[in-house]
Short mmCIF file of C-alpha atoms in Angstrom, two decimals:
data_model
loop_
_atom_site.label_atom_id
_atom_site.label_comp_id
_atom_site.label_asym_id
_atom_site.label_seq_id
_atom_site.Cartn_x
_atom_site.Cartn_y
_atom_site.Cartn_z
CA MET A 1 0.00 0.00 0.00
CA VAL A 2 1.09 3.57 -0.73
CA ILE A 3 -0.01 6.72 1.09
CA THR A 4 0.97 10.01 -0.53
CA GLN A 5 -0.02 13.63 -0.50
CA PRO A 6 -1.44 14.70 -3.86
CA MET A 7 1.29 16.27 -6.02
CA LEU A 8 0.97 18.45 -9.11
CA PHE A 9 2.11 16.37 -12.11
CA PRO A 10 4.71 14.61 -9.92
CA TRP A 11 8.14 13.21 -10.75
CA VAL A 12 8.77 9.71 -12.09
CA GLY A 13 9.73 8.39 -8.65
CA LEU A 14 6.17 8.79 -7.41
CA LEU A 15 4.84 6.91 -10.41
CA GLU A 16 7.24 4.06 -9.57
CA GLN A 17 5.85 4.07 -6.05
CA VAL A 18 2.26 3.81 -7.31
CA CYS A 19 3.34 0.88 -9.51
CA LEU A 20 3.97 -1.07 -6.30
CA SER A 21 0.60 -0.35 -4.69
CA ASP A 22 -2.57 -2.36 -4.60
CA VAL A 23 -4.26 0.70 -3.09
CA CYS A 24 -2.97 4.27 -3.33
CA VAL A 25 -4.30 6.48 -0.54
CA ILE A 26 -4.34 10.19 -1.39
CA TYR A 27 -3.51 11.95 1.88
CA ASP A 28 -5.69 15.01 1.35
CA ASP A 29 -6.77 15.76 4.93
CA VAL A 30 -3.35 16.70 6.31
CA GLN A 31 -2.02 20.22 6.68
CA PHE A 32 -0.81 21.97 3.54
CA SER A 33 2.88 22.90 3.72
CA LYS A 34 4.31 25.85 1.82
CA GLY A 35 7.19 24.80 -0.37
CA SER A 36 5.80 21.30 -0.91
CA PHE A 37 5.13 19.67 -4.27
CA VAL A 38 1.37 19.80 -3.81
CA ASN A 39 0.97 22.94 -5.94
CA ARG A 40 4.27 23.14 -7.83
CA VAL A 41 6.71 21.04 -9.82
CA GLN A 42 9.93 21.63 -11.73
CA LEU A 43 10.22 21.63 -15.50
CA LYS A 44 13.43 21.21 -17.49
CA THR A 45 13.88 24.19 -19.81
CA ALA A 46 16.52 25.62 -22.14
CA THR A 47 17.51 28.09 -19.41
CA GLY A 48 17.58 25.58 -16.57
CA PRO A 49 14.97 24.15 -14.18
CA LYS A 50 11.87 26.31 -13.69
CA TRP A 51 8.94 25.99 -11.30
CA MET A 52 5.40 25.51 -12.61
CA THR A 53 3.18 26.68 -9.75
CA SER A 54 -0.58 26.83 -9.21
CA PRO A 55 -1.45 29.97 -7.21
CA LEU A 56 -3.49 29.66 -4.04
CA LYS A 57 -6.25 31.86 -2.66
CA ASN A 58 -6.48 33.10 0.94
CA LEU A 59 -4.19 30.39 2.28
CA ARG A 60 -4.42 30.17 6.07
CA LEU A 61 -2.10 28.48 8.53
CA GLY A 62 -3.36 25.00 9.36
CA GLN A 63 -5.56 24.53 6.31
CA LEU A 64 -5.91 20.99 5.07
CA ILE A 65 -4.81 20.22 1.51
CA ARG A 66 -8.37 19.48 0.44
CA GLU A 67 -9.50 22.90 1.76
CA VAL A 68 -6.93 25.12 0.00
CA ALA A 69 -8.56 27.06 -2.84
CA LEU A 70 -7.00 27.78 -6.21
CA ASP A 71 -6.68 31.43 -7.19
CA ASP A 72 -8.58 31.66 -10.46
CA THR A 73 -8.20 35.44 -10.64
CA LYS A 74 -4.88 34.61 -12.34
CA PRO A 75 -4.61 32.88 -15.76
CA TRP A 76 -2.36 30.15 -14.39
CA ARG A 77 -3.73 27.37 -16.59
CA ARG A 78 -2.92 29.39 -19.70
CA ASP A 79 0.49 30.27 -18.27
CA HIS A 80 1.28 26.62 -17.50
CA LEU A 81 0.44 25.54 -21.02
CA ALA A 82 2.62 28.34 -22.39
CA GLN A 83 5.51 27.21 -20.15
CA LEU A 84 5.12 23.64 -21.34
CA ARG A 85 4.90 24.58 -25.02
CA SER A 86 8.07 26.65 -24.69
CA ALA A 87 10.01 23.99 -22.79
CA TYR A 88 8.97 21.04 -24.96
CA SER A 89 8.41 22.46 -28.45
CA ALA A 90 11.17 20.19 -29.80
CA ALA A 91 10.08 17.05 -27.94
CA PRO A 92 8.70 14.22 -30.12
CA HIS A 93 5.57 13.68 -28.01
CA ALA A 94 4.90 17.27 -26.94
CA ALA A 95 1.38 17.21 -28.39
CA GLU A 96 0.43 14.15 -26.29
CA MET A 97 1.81 15.79 -23.17
CA LEU A 98 -0.11 19.01 -23.79
CA GLU A 99 -3.29 17.04 -24.45
CA LEU A 100 -2.88 15.25 -21.11
CA VAL A 101 -2.48 18.55 -19.24
CA GLN A 102 -5.38 20.18 -21.05
CA GLY A 103 -7.53 17.17 -20.16
CA VAL A 104 -6.88 17.87 -16.49
CA TYR A 105 -7.26 21.64 -16.74
CA VAL A 106 -10.64 21.59 -18.49
CA ARG A 107 -12.15 20.00 -15.40
CA SER A 108 -13.52 22.40 -12.81
CA HIS A 109 -11.16 22.00 -9.86
CA THR A 110 -11.62 24.55 -7.11
CA THR A 111 -9.02 23.25 -4.64
CA ILE A 112 -5.37 22.34 -5.03
CA GLY A 113 -6.05 18.94 -3.47
CA ALA A 114 -8.51 18.03 -6.21
CA LEU A 115 -6.28 19.39 -8.99
CA ALA A 116 -3.11 17.68 -7.76
CA ALA A 117 -4.87 14.34 -7.25
CA ASP A 118 -6.36 14.51 -10.75
CA SER A 119 -2.97 15.35 -12.26
CA MET A 120 -1.38 12.35 -10.50
CA LYS A 121 -4.11 9.96 -11.58
CA SER A 122 -4.00 11.23 -15.16
CA LEU A 123 -0.27 10.57 -15.41
CA CYS A 124 -0.71 7.11 -13.92
CA GLU A 125 -3.54 6.28 -16.31
CA TYR A 126 -1.49 7.50 -19.28
CA PHE A 127 1.21 4.97 -18.43
CA GLY A 128 -1.28 2.23 -17.56
CA ILE A 129 -0.60 2.33 -13.82
CA VAL A 130 -3.92 1.58 -12.14
CA PRO A 131 -3.87 0.09 -8.61
CA GLY A 132 -6.36 -2.73 -8.24
CA GLY A 133 -7.94 -1.03 -5.26
CA GLY A 134 -7.84 2.37 -6.94
CA PHE A 135 -7.02 5.80 -5.53
CA VAL A 136 -8.70 6.41 -2.16
CA PRO A 137 -8.85 9.86 -0.50
CA SER A 138 -7.91 9.63 3.18
CA SER A 139 -10.66 12.15 3.94
CA GLU A 140 -13.23 9.48 3.04
CA LEU A 141 -11.87 6.88 5.48
CA GLY A 142 -12.90 8.51 8.75
CA ILE A 143 -9.58 7.64 10.44
CA ASP A 144 -8.14 10.18 12.87
CA GLY A 145 -4.70 10.60 14.38
CA SER A 146 -1.36 11.69 12.97
CA SER A 147 2.14 10.52 12.07
CA TRP A 148 2.92 6.80 11.93
CA PRO A 149 0.04 5.67 14.20
CA ARG A 150 -2.44 7.03 11.69
CA VAL A 151 -0.53 5.46 8.80
CA LEU A 152 -0.75 2.11 10.58
CA LYS A 153 -4.49 2.50 11.14
CA VAL A 154 -5.06 3.39 7.47
CA VAL A 155 -3.10 0.37 6.22
CA GLN A 156 -4.85 -1.97 8.66
CA HIS A 157 -8.26 -0.52 7.79
CA LEU A 158 -7.69 -1.29 4.10
CA GLY A 159 -6.38 -4.79 4.80
CA GLY A 160 -2.75 -4.12 3.86
CA ASP A 161 0.34 -5.82 5.26
CA ARG A 162 3.06 -3.88 3.41
CA TYR A 163 3.59 -0.13 3.37
CA VAL A 164 5.76 1.34 0.61
CA THR A 165 7.00 4.84 1.40
CA GLY A 166 9.39 7.56 0.30
CA HIS A 167 12.56 8.47 2.14
CA GLY A 168 11.10 11.25 4.27
CA ALA A 169 9.21 8.77 6.45
CA ARG A 170 12.42 7.67 8.16
CA SER A 171 12.36 10.79 10.36
CA TYR A 172 9.09 9.84 12.07
CA MET A 173 8.39 6.18 11.38
CA ASP A 174 8.39 3.64 14.24
CA HIS A 175 9.26 0.63 12.11
CA GLU A 176 9.10 -1.95 14.87
CA ALA A 177 5.71 -0.72 16.05
CA MET A 178 4.44 -0.99 12.48
CA GLU A 179 5.68 -4.58 12.36
CA ARG A 180 3.97 -5.38 15.65
CA GLY A 181 0.81 -4.08 14.00
CA GLY A 182 1.25 -6.53 11.14
CA VAL A 183 2.66 -4.08 8.57
CA ARG A 184 6.09 -4.34 6.93
CA VAL A 185 7.68 -1.00 5.99
CA MET A 186 9.50 -0.82 2.67
CA TYR A 187 11.38 2.22 1.35
CA MET A 188 11.59 3.19 -2.30
CA ASP A 189 14.90 2.52 -4.01
CA TYR A 190 14.37 5.05 -6.79
CA ALA A 191 15.77 3.81 -10.10
CA LYS A 192 16.19 7.25 -11.74
CA THR A 193 16.54 5.47 -15.08
CA PRO A 194 17.92 7.86 -17.72
CA TYR A 195 15.86 8.53 -20.84
CA ARG A 196 16.30 11.01 -23.67
CA GLN A 197 15.72 14.56 -22.51
CA LEU A 198 16.05 18.01 -23.98
CA HIS A 199 18.17 20.80 -22.53
CA GLY A 200 21.40 19.19 -21.39
CA LYS A 201 22.37 16.72 -18.69
CA PHE A 202 19.74 14.22 -17.56
CA SER A 203 17.75 15.08 -14.44
CA PRO A 204 15.28 12.65 -12.82
CA PHE A 205 13.80 15.29 -10.51
CA VAL A 206 11.39 17.00 -12.89
CA SER A 207 7.72 16.43 -13.64
CA ALA A 208 6.88 13.13 -15.29
CA LEU A 209 5.35 15.31 -18.02
CA ASP A 210 8.97 15.44 -19.22
CA LEU A 211 8.89 11.65 -19.72
CA VAL A 212 5.59 11.91 -21.60
CA ALA A 213 6.91 14.64 -23.90
CA ASN A 214 10.16 12.84 -24.69
CA GLU A 215 9.18 9.16 -24.76
CA GLY A 216 5.39 8.97 -25.03
CA VAL A 217 3.66 5.85 -23.72
CA ALA A 218 6.89 3.90 -24.36
CA GLY A 219 8.24 5.78 -21.33
CA ARG A 220 6.47 3.17 -19.19
CA ALA A 221 9.56 0.99 -19.75
CA MET A 222 11.64 3.62 -17.93
CA LEU A 223 9.74 2.97 -14.70
CA ASN A 224 11.66 0.39 -12.69
CA PRO A 225 10.07 0.23 -9.23
CA ARG A 226 12.29 -1.20 -6.49
CA VAL A 227 12.13 -1.24 -2.70
CA LEU A 228 14.36 -1.91 0.29
CA PRO A 229 13.17 -3.40 3.61
CA TRP A 230 13.41 -0.75 6.30
CA ARG A 231 16.36 -2.32 8.12
CA GLU A 232 18.41 -2.42 4.94
CA PHE A 233 17.39 1.13 4.01
CA CYS A 234 18.25 2.52 7.47
CA ALA A 235 21.60 0.74 7.46
CA GLN A 236 22.53 2.51 4.22
CA THR A 237 21.44 6.02 5.13
#
């Protein structure tokens, strides 16, 4: 099982993580953090990496991701498409990538949580990554708590026995307590498989829209999901 905050057109590493999930829980009822990847992502451009950011309206301290409104007084959808056209005009599958983004942007999202979740799911569907148990918003589960105890309750509630997570979980995860609760913790071993890119040296840390633009659906072969058991991961880091 995977639990992740919704991210705006996320990087390839998150798609690899979803590949390993039977259920992907979208953690939309946790506090929004400024500087996160919920409302922004990097693009690779001719002048270096650039942020593509969705503006937010009346953001308040403590707001949950699913509550944060998009600021539609600004033409950010148009601006994003212009950024993408400029960055990927020479890419062989640029038209497919732009069609994917337009397909997300024509839907009437009012919150960043809804937009980011839709962008994630659209990328996954493009590459044929569909968890058997689907994408489940945490806000629909009715499970309270925080940190690793809540993670454990979510996994148990959905009948999981393996939790696949990114590297940031090491700072708060009680691995042995998770095991006592019947859940094995596995950390991503991100492959960062190189593929053809525009604009210089390869970088894995940009939006997976880059993979779409450069490789099309054949980019699915560049996803090589791998994990490490938590003991092995912690011994290495």
